[in-house]
C-alpha cells in the first residue's frame, strides 16, 4: 500500500489560553502545511485568538483550505480523537490520558517542566510518542513520521498497549472491594 495514497488525519492541539510555546506551535503547523504528504489536519487554537489568526494565515498562505481546518475551543475532543491517526499536543495529564484511551500516538510539543516532561519522557520511552524538543529538527521528525507508515503503525500499537481501556471499571471495582472489606471489619 502506498503511504502517499493514504489520507491520515492529524489532530493538533495548538492553543490554550496562554499560547505557551507559540513559536514552536506555529512552526509545526507550517511544516504540516508545506508537506506534500496526503494528510488532513484539524488544528485547535483554543481560546487563543492570536494563535487562531496565525493558524488561519498559514492555511491561506499555503493554500491548504481543503486539508487544514482551524477551530477555536471545542468540546468535541473525543469525537475528533476517534477519527484521528495521530495527535500533536502538549503532554498534559488529561490530553495524554485521552490520547492513550483513543489509541493515538503522539507528537509531543511544549511540555511544561515537571509532570508534562515526565509524561513526554514516558511516552517516548514506550514508543507511543515522539518528543520534539526545543533544539530538535522539527521538519525532519515530522517528515520521518509522514514518510514511514511502519513508524506510525508501531507508535499506534504501542499506544494501544499503554491504553487502560477498562480503567474506570477497575477503579470502581477496587473502591467497592475496599468498601466491602471495610464493612467486614
XYZ file of N, CA and C in Angstrom:
555
model
N 0.848 -1.181 0.000
C 0.000 0.000 0.000
C 0.895 1.247 0.000
N 0.653 2.177 -0.866
C 1.446 3.387 -0.970
C 0.999 4.398 0.071
N 1.929 4.761 0.966
C 1.591 5.667 2.068
C 1.056 6.997 1.557
N 1.578 7.476 0.439
C 1.135 8.766 -0.071
C -0.325 8.758 -0.478
N -0.894 7.580 -0.718
C -2.304 7.493 -1.100
C -3.231 7.395 0.102
N -2.663 7.162 1.277
C -3.471 7.038 2.489
C -3.667 8.429 3.080
N -4.894 8.825 3.242
C -5.160 10.119 3.857
C -5.181 9.929 5.366
N -4.253 10.560 6.049
C -4.151 10.496 7.501
C -4.712 11.786 8.092
N -5.356 11.657 9.255
C -5.882 12.827 9.952
C -5.059 13.059 11.207
N -4.463 14.228 11.279
C -3.690 14.627 12.449
C -4.500 15.653 13.226
N -4.605 15.407 14.502
C -5.321 16.299 15.418
C -4.272 17.109 16.154
N -4.316 18.407 16.018
C -3.267 19.285 16.515
C -3.837 20.249 17.545
N -3.477 20.026 18.814
C -3.849 20.971 19.873
C -2.779 22.044 19.916
N -3.090 23.209 19.396
C -2.075 24.246 19.348
C -2.227 25.325 20.385
N -3.416 25.496 20.902
C -3.696 26.718 21.627
C -3.649 26.662 23.117
N -4.762 26.852 23.658
C -4.813 27.131 25.073
C -4.818 28.626 25.207
N -5.152 29.079 26.366
C -5.310 30.496 26.557
C -4.015 31.277 26.530
N -2.928 30.652 26.953
C -1.714 31.410 27.178
C -0.690 31.281 26.060
N -0.889 30.362 25.144
C -0.010 30.275 23.994
C 1.416 29.885 24.337
N 1.579 29.011 25.334
C 2.905 28.549 25.711
C 3.537 27.867 24.499
N 4.785 28.226 24.207
C 5.482 27.618 23.083
C 4.907 28.021 21.740
N 4.363 29.210 21.647
C 3.649 29.643 20.450
C 4.504 29.523 19.186
N 5.764 29.933 19.236
C 6.605 29.871 18.032
C 6.779 28.445 17.541
N 7.038 27.503 18.440
C 7.182 26.089 18.067
C 5.861 25.600 17.470
N 4.758 25.985 18.084
C 3.433 25.558 17.631
C 3.159 26.044 16.211
N 3.429 27.301 15.959
C 3.223 27.874 14.622
C 4.143 27.185 13.613
N 5.385 26.933 14.024
C 6.342 26.260 13.142
C 5.848 24.862 12.756
N 5.300 24.124 13.715
C 4.812 22.764 13.437
C 3.671 22.812 12.415
N 2.716 23.719 12.598
C 1.618 23.798 11.627
C 2.150 24.207 10.259
N 3.128 25.084 10.238
C 3.738 25.497 8.971
C 4.384 24.313 8.259
N 5.070 23.460 9.006
C 5.685 22.260 8.426
C 4.611 21.362 7.826
N 3.522 21.167 8.566
C 2.426 20.326 8.073
C 1.786 20.939 6.821
N 1.643 22.260 6.813
C 1.027 22.943 5.669
C 1.902 22.848 4.421
N 3.204 22.838 4.599
C 4.121 22.772 3.456
C 4.361 21.333 2.997
N 3.875 20.403 3.758
C 4.087 18.992 3.448
C 3.361 18.588 2.172
N 3.990 17.683 1.436
C 3.363 17.127 0.238
C 2.663 15.806 0.523
N 2.673 15.380 1.783
C 2.048 14.118 2.147
C 0.533 14.275 2.197
N -0.138 13.184 2.015
C -1.589 13.160 1.936
C -2.191 13.135 3.348
N -2.231 14.307 3.972
C -2.747 14.403 5.338
C -3.821 15.473 5.415
N -4.643 15.322 6.434
C -5.571 16.367 6.833
C -5.218 16.724 8.252
N -5.423 17.976 8.612
C -5.096 18.446 9.948
C -6.282 19.208 10.505
N -6.655 18.872 11.721
C -7.605 19.681 12.475
C -6.773 20.370 13.540
N -6.619 21.683 13.416
C -5.774 22.466 14.321
C -6.662 23.265 15.273
N -6.501 22.986 16.552
C -7.294 23.655 17.577
C -6.477 24.793 18.163
N -6.998 25.999 18.076
C -6.313 27.167 18.621
C -6.792 27.488 20.035
N -7.782 26.783 20.499
C -8.293 27.054 21.838
C -8.906 28.440 21.914
N -8.687 29.078 23.036
C -9.232 30.434 23.236
C -8.216 31.510 22.856
N -7.133 31.101 22.236
C -6.056 32.000 21.864
C -6.360 32.586 20.478
N -6.954 33.762 20.461
C -7.381 34.381 19.197
C -6.205 34.695 18.277
N -5.089 35.164 18.854
C -3.912 35.486 18.032
C -3.371 34.232 17.357
N -3.370 33.133 18.086
C -2.885 31.879 17.507
C -3.829 31.407 16.403
N -5.131 31.568 16.615
C -6.101 31.176 15.591
C -5.853 31.972 14.302
N -5.612 33.262 14.429
C -5.332 34.100 13.258
C -4.031 33.649 12.592
N -3.015 33.346 13.397
C -1.743 32.869 12.834
C -1.943 31.556 12.093
N -2.720 30.649 12.681
C -3.023 29.376 12.010
C -3.758 29.618 10.697
N -4.762 30.471 10.734
C -5.546 30.751 9.524
C -4.668 31.369 8.434
N -3.715 32.215 8.830
C -2.795 32.801 7.854
C -1.910 31.735 7.209
N -1.456 30.779 8.002
C -0.648 29.682 7.456
C -1.457 28.901 6.424
N -2.702 28.631 6.750
C -3.575 27.889 5.837
C -3.739 28.661 4.525
N -4.011 29.958 4.621
C -4.193 30.781 3.421
C -2.906 30.901 2.608
N -1.783 31.170 3.282
C -0.504 31.345 2.593
C -0.089 30.084 1.833
N -0.469 28.940 2.341
C -0.085 27.675 1.716
C -1.209 27.064 0.888
N -2.315 27.794 0.766
C -3.481 27.335 0.002
C -3.908 25.924 0.445
N -4.060 25.735 1.745
C -4.382 24.420 2.307
C -5.776 24.378 2.934
N -6.672 25.210 2.451
C -8.030 25.251 2.990
C -8.742 23.914 2.865
N -8.352 23.125 1.879
C -9.009 21.840 1.658
C -8.515 20.746 2.598
N -7.376 20.961 3.272
C -6.859 19.877 4.115
C -6.468 20.299 5.528
N -6.564 21.587 5.861
C -6.318 22.020 7.241
C -7.516 22.831 7.709
N -8.128 22.371 8.769
C -9.268 23.057 9.364
C -8.829 23.632 10.705
N -8.987 24.937 10.878
C -8.626 25.610 12.122
C -9.894 25.853 12.926
N -9.857 25.422 14.175
C -11.001 25.590 15.063
C -10.596 26.341 16.319
N -11.539 27.068 16.916
C -11.275 27.646 18.235
C -11.481 26.550 19.286
N -11.721 26.933 20.506
C -12.021 25.964 21.560
C -13.148 25.040 21.099
N -13.042 23.768 21.439
C -14.101 22.820 21.108
C -14.297 21.842 22.252
N -15.508 21.387 22.406
C -15.801 20.336 23.390
C -16.005 18.994 22.676
N -15.533 18.895 21.457
C -15.676 17.683 20.642
C -14.384 16.860 20.608
N -13.587 16.952 21.650
C -12.299 16.264 21.681
C -12.459 14.752 21.471
N -13.328 14.066 22.214
C -13.436 12.613 21.995
C -13.827 12.247 20.566
N -14.737 13.013 19.990
C -15.178 12.725 18.626
C -14.035 12.928 17.624
N -13.295 14.015 17.804
C -12.184 14.295 16.890
C -11.058 13.283 17.065
N -10.811 12.884 18.302
C -9.773 11.862 18.530
C -10.177 10.522 17.920
N -11.464 10.234 17.942
C -11.909 8.922 17.439
C -11.682 8.759 15.938
N -11.521 9.847 15.211
C -11.311 9.762 13.761
C -9.878 10.117 13.354
N -9.025 10.361 14.346
C -7.655 10.792 14.072
C -6.685 9.623 14.051
N -5.551 9.851 13.400
C -4.475 8.868 13.333
C -3.321 9.220 14.257
N -3.235 10.485 14.650
C -2.132 10.960 15.465
C -2.551 12.267 16.106
N -2.033 12.556 17.290
C -2.299 13.833 17.931
C -0.967 14.538 18.188
N -0.967 15.825 17.922
C 0.195 16.669 18.185
C -0.233 17.612 19.300
N 0.489 17.565 20.442
C -0.006 18.282 21.602
C 1.036 18.405 22.698
N 0.739 19.231 23.684
C 1.462 19.210 24.952
C 1.008 17.949 25.682
N 1.886 17.357 26.480
C 1.522 16.110 27.144
C 0.926 16.307 28.543
N -0.109 17.139 28.619
C -0.795 17.289 29.895
C -1.478 15.989 30.284
N -1.809 15.861 31.537
C -2.390 14.618 32.041
C -3.661 14.205 31.323
N -4.597 15.131 31.180
C -5.877 14.804 30.554
C -5.702 14.478 29.072
N -4.959 15.300 28.369
C -4.758 15.064 26.944
C -4.023 13.751 26.704
N -3.019 13.473 27.519
C -2.283 12.217 27.382
C -3.206 11.033 27.635
N -4.014 11.113 28.687
C -4.958 10.031 29.001
C -5.971 9.835 27.880
N -6.514 10.935 27.376
C -7.493 10.843 26.284
C -6.854 10.267 25.021
N -5.627 10.671 24.746
C -4.937 10.162 23.556
C -4.698 8.664 23.666
N -4.219 8.231 24.818
C -3.980 6.796 25.002
C -5.286 6.015 24.975
N -6.335 6.537 25.593
C -7.635 5.854 25.573
C -8.167 5.737 24.150
N -7.758 6.656 23.281
C -8.167 6.625 21.876
C -7.140 5.911 21.001
N -6.135 5.312 21.624
C -5.057 4.599 20.914
C -4.339 5.495 19.914
N -4.150 6.743 20.283
C -3.499 7.693 19.388
C -2.039 7.893 19.749
N -1.143 7.670 18.805
C 0.241 8.049 19.037
C 0.338 9.568 19.095
N 1.415 10.054 19.695
C 1.534 11.487 19.919
C 2.863 12.039 19.416
N 2.788 13.219 18.834
C 3.965 14.062 18.656
C 3.831 15.092 19.767
N 4.843 15.153 20.601
C 4.770 15.947 21.815
C 5.540 17.244 21.624
N 4.860 18.356 21.939
C 5.488 19.672 21.847
C 5.227 20.450 23.130
N 6.143 21.324 23.453
C 5.983 22.324 24.508
C 5.566 21.798 25.882
N 6.154 20.714 26.384
C 5.757 20.281 27.718
C 6.200 21.290 28.778
N 5.358 21.484 29.762
C 5.718 22.327 30.895
C 6.644 21.501 31.787
N 7.734 22.101 32.289
C 8.641 21.339 33.161
C 7.892 20.703 34.332
N 8.297 19.511 34.671
C 7.654 18.761 35.745
C 6.909 17.582 35.161
N 5.650 17.441 35.535
C 4.858 16.287 35.140
C 4.741 16.128 33.624
N 4.562 17.220 32.892
C 4.422 17.105 31.439
C 5.712 16.595 30.792
N 6.862 17.031 31.297
C 8.121 16.494 30.757
C 8.259 15.010 31.092
N 7.803 14.621 32.285
C 7.837 13.203 32.651
C 6.907 12.401 31.748
N 5.738 12.946 31.435
C 4.828 12.281 30.501
C 5.496 12.119 29.137
N 6.171 13.180 28.668
C 6.849 13.136 27.365
C 7.932 12.063 27.363
N 8.724 12.015 28.418
C 9.780 11.005 28.526
C 9.195 9.594 28.521
N 8.119 9.399 29.272
C 7.473 8.085 29.353
C 6.935 7.658 27.994
N 6.180 8.531 27.335
C 5.591 8.196 26.041
C 6.664 7.889 25.001
N 7.726 8.652 25.028
C 8.811 8.419 24.074
C 9.514 7.092 24.381
N 9.774 6.837 25.657
C 10.443 5.592 26.049
C 9.612 4.364 25.693
N 8.289 4.502 25.737
C 7.389 3.391 25.428
C 7.054 3.293 23.944
N 7.579 4.218 23.139
C 7.367 4.171 21.696
C 5.994 4.635 21.246
N 5.266 5.309 22.136
C 3.930 5.801 21.786
C 3.943 7.274 21.399
N 5.093 7.907 21.556
C 5.186 9.319 21.242
C 6.592 9.702 20.828
N 6.680 10.834 20.164
C 7.963 11.427 19.809
C 7.950 12.857 20.325
N 8.935 13.176 21.122
C 9.043 14.494 21.731
C 9.893 15.381 20.835
N 9.281 16.440 20.314
C 10.031 17.437 19.558
C 10.532 18.455 20.577
N 11.805 18.331 20.895
C 12.419 19.196 21.902
C 12.803 20.535 21.288
N 13.181 21.436 22.157
C 13.489 22.803 21.754
C 14.489 22.860 20.595
N 15.532 22.058 20.666
C 16.577 22.108 19.649
C 16.437 21.022 18.583
N 15.299 20.332 18.574
C 15.082 19.266 17.595
C 14.850 19.842 16.200
N 15.122 19.029 15.198
C 14.812 19.392 13.825
C 13.367 18.947 13.565
N 12.446 19.856 13.808
C 11.012 19.541 13.706
C 10.634 19.021 12.329
N 11.182 19.634 11.292
C 10.855 19.218 9.926
C 11.274 17.778 9.687
N 12.486 17.433 10.094
C 12.987 16.070 9.882
C 12.144 15.058 10.661
N 11.785 15.388 11.894
C 10.995 14.467 12.721
C 9.628 14.234 12.095
N 8.961 15.300 11.704
C 7.620 15.170 11.120
C 7.691 14.441 9.781
N 8.653 14.794 8.948
C 8.784 14.107 7.652
C 9.103 12.631 7.836
N 9.874 12.293 8.853
C 10.183 10.896 9.149
C 8.902 10.120 9.468
N 8.052 10.710 10.260
C 6.787 10.046 10.606
C 5.871 9.953 9.392
N 5.805 11.027 8.625
C 4.923 11.051 7.452
C 5.383 10.095 6.355
N 6.679 9.878 6.272
C 7.200 9.057 5.178
C 7.312 7.578 5.526
N 7.112 7.239 6.788
C 7.310 5.858 7.225
C 6.031 5.310 7.852
N 5.248 4.626 7.030
C 3.977 4.071 7.505
C 4.186 3.144 8.695
N 5.257 2.369 8.677
C 5.533 1.445 9.774
C 5.768 2.178 11.086
N 6.423 3.323 11.027
C 6.697 4.106 12.241
C 5.385 4.512 12.910
N 4.474 5.065 12.132
C 3.185 5.485 12.683
C 2.389 4.276 13.184
N 2.405 3.195 12.443
C 1.693 1.980 12.869
C 2.289 1.414 14.155
N 3.621 1.402 14.275
C 4.266 0.923 15.501
C 3.915 1.812 16.691
N 3.907 3.114 16.461
C 3.531 4.033 17.537
C 2.090 3.779 17.971
N 1.217 3.516 17.011
C -0.184 3.221 17.336
C -0.282 1.943 18.164
N 0.437 0.903 17.768
C 0.420 -0.354 18.521
C 0.931 -0.151 19.943
N 1.953 0.667 20.085
C 2.469 0.963 21.420
C 1.471 1.775 22.243
N 0.715 2.646 21.588
C -0.338 3.398 22.287
C -1.430 2.460 22.772
N -1.769 1.488 21.952
C -2.795 0.503 22.327
C -2.335 -0.281 23.557
N -1.055 -0.656 23.576
C -0.519 -1.408 24.723
C -0.587 -0.602 26.013
N -0.416 0.714 25.913
C -0.430 1.560 27.108
C -1.839 1.933 27.561
N -2.794 1.842 26.665
C -4.165 2.249 26.996
C -4.739 1.362 28.094
N -5.403 1.962 28.991
C -6.092 1.244 30.074
C -7.592 1.420 29.828
N -8.102 0.657 28.861
C -9.464 0.863 28.396
C -10.527 0.549 29.444
N -10.189 -0.250 30.438
C -11.159 -0.590 31.479
C -10.798 0.055 32.808
N -10.049 1.158 32.762
C -9.559 1.759 33.994
C -10.689 2.246 34.899
N -11.729 2.842 34.341
C -12.829 3.318 35.167
C -13.514 2.153 35.867
N -13.764 1.101 35.123
C -14.376 -0.095 35.710
C -13.481 -0.685 36.805
N -12.185 -0.743 36.527
C -11.249 -1.290 37.509
C -11.189 -0.438 38.772
N -11.207 0.861 38.624
C -11.199 1.756 39.783
C -12.452 1.546 40.618
N -13.604 1.440 39.947
C -14.864 1.205 40.676
C -14.825 -0.114 41.444
N -14.276 -1.155 40.821
C -14.166 -2.450 41.498
C -13.287 -2.345 42.736
N -12.161 -1.667 42.591
C -11.244 -1.504 43.728
C -11.935 -0.740 44.848
N -12.649 0.312 44.492
C -13.357 1.103 45.512
C -14.427 0.272 46.205
N -15.184 -0.487 45.423
C -16.240 -1.316 46.012
C -15.651 -2.423 46.882
N -14.541 -3.015 46.433
C -13.879 -4.038 47.248
C -13.383 -3.449 48.552
N -12.840 -2.246 48.477
C -12.375 -1.565 49.688
C -13.501 -1.282 50.650
N -14.656 -0.889 50.091
C -15.815 -0.622 50.916
C -16.323 -1.915 51.556
N -16.352 -2.984 50.777
C -16.807 -4.287 51.309
C -15.870 -4.779 52.428
N -14.566 -4.635 52.198
C -13.592 -5.033 53.198
C -13.737 -4.210 54.473
N -14.034 -2.944 54.332
C -14.235 -2.055 55.484
C -15.477 -2.480 56.270
N -16.551 -2.850 55.539
C -17.799 -3.258 56.176
C -17.641 -4.598 56.888
N -16.698 -5.435 56.453
C -16.483 -6.753 57.064
C -15.833 -6.627 58.444
N -15.213 -5.507 58.718
C -14.476 -5.365 59.979
C -15.361 -5.069 61.144
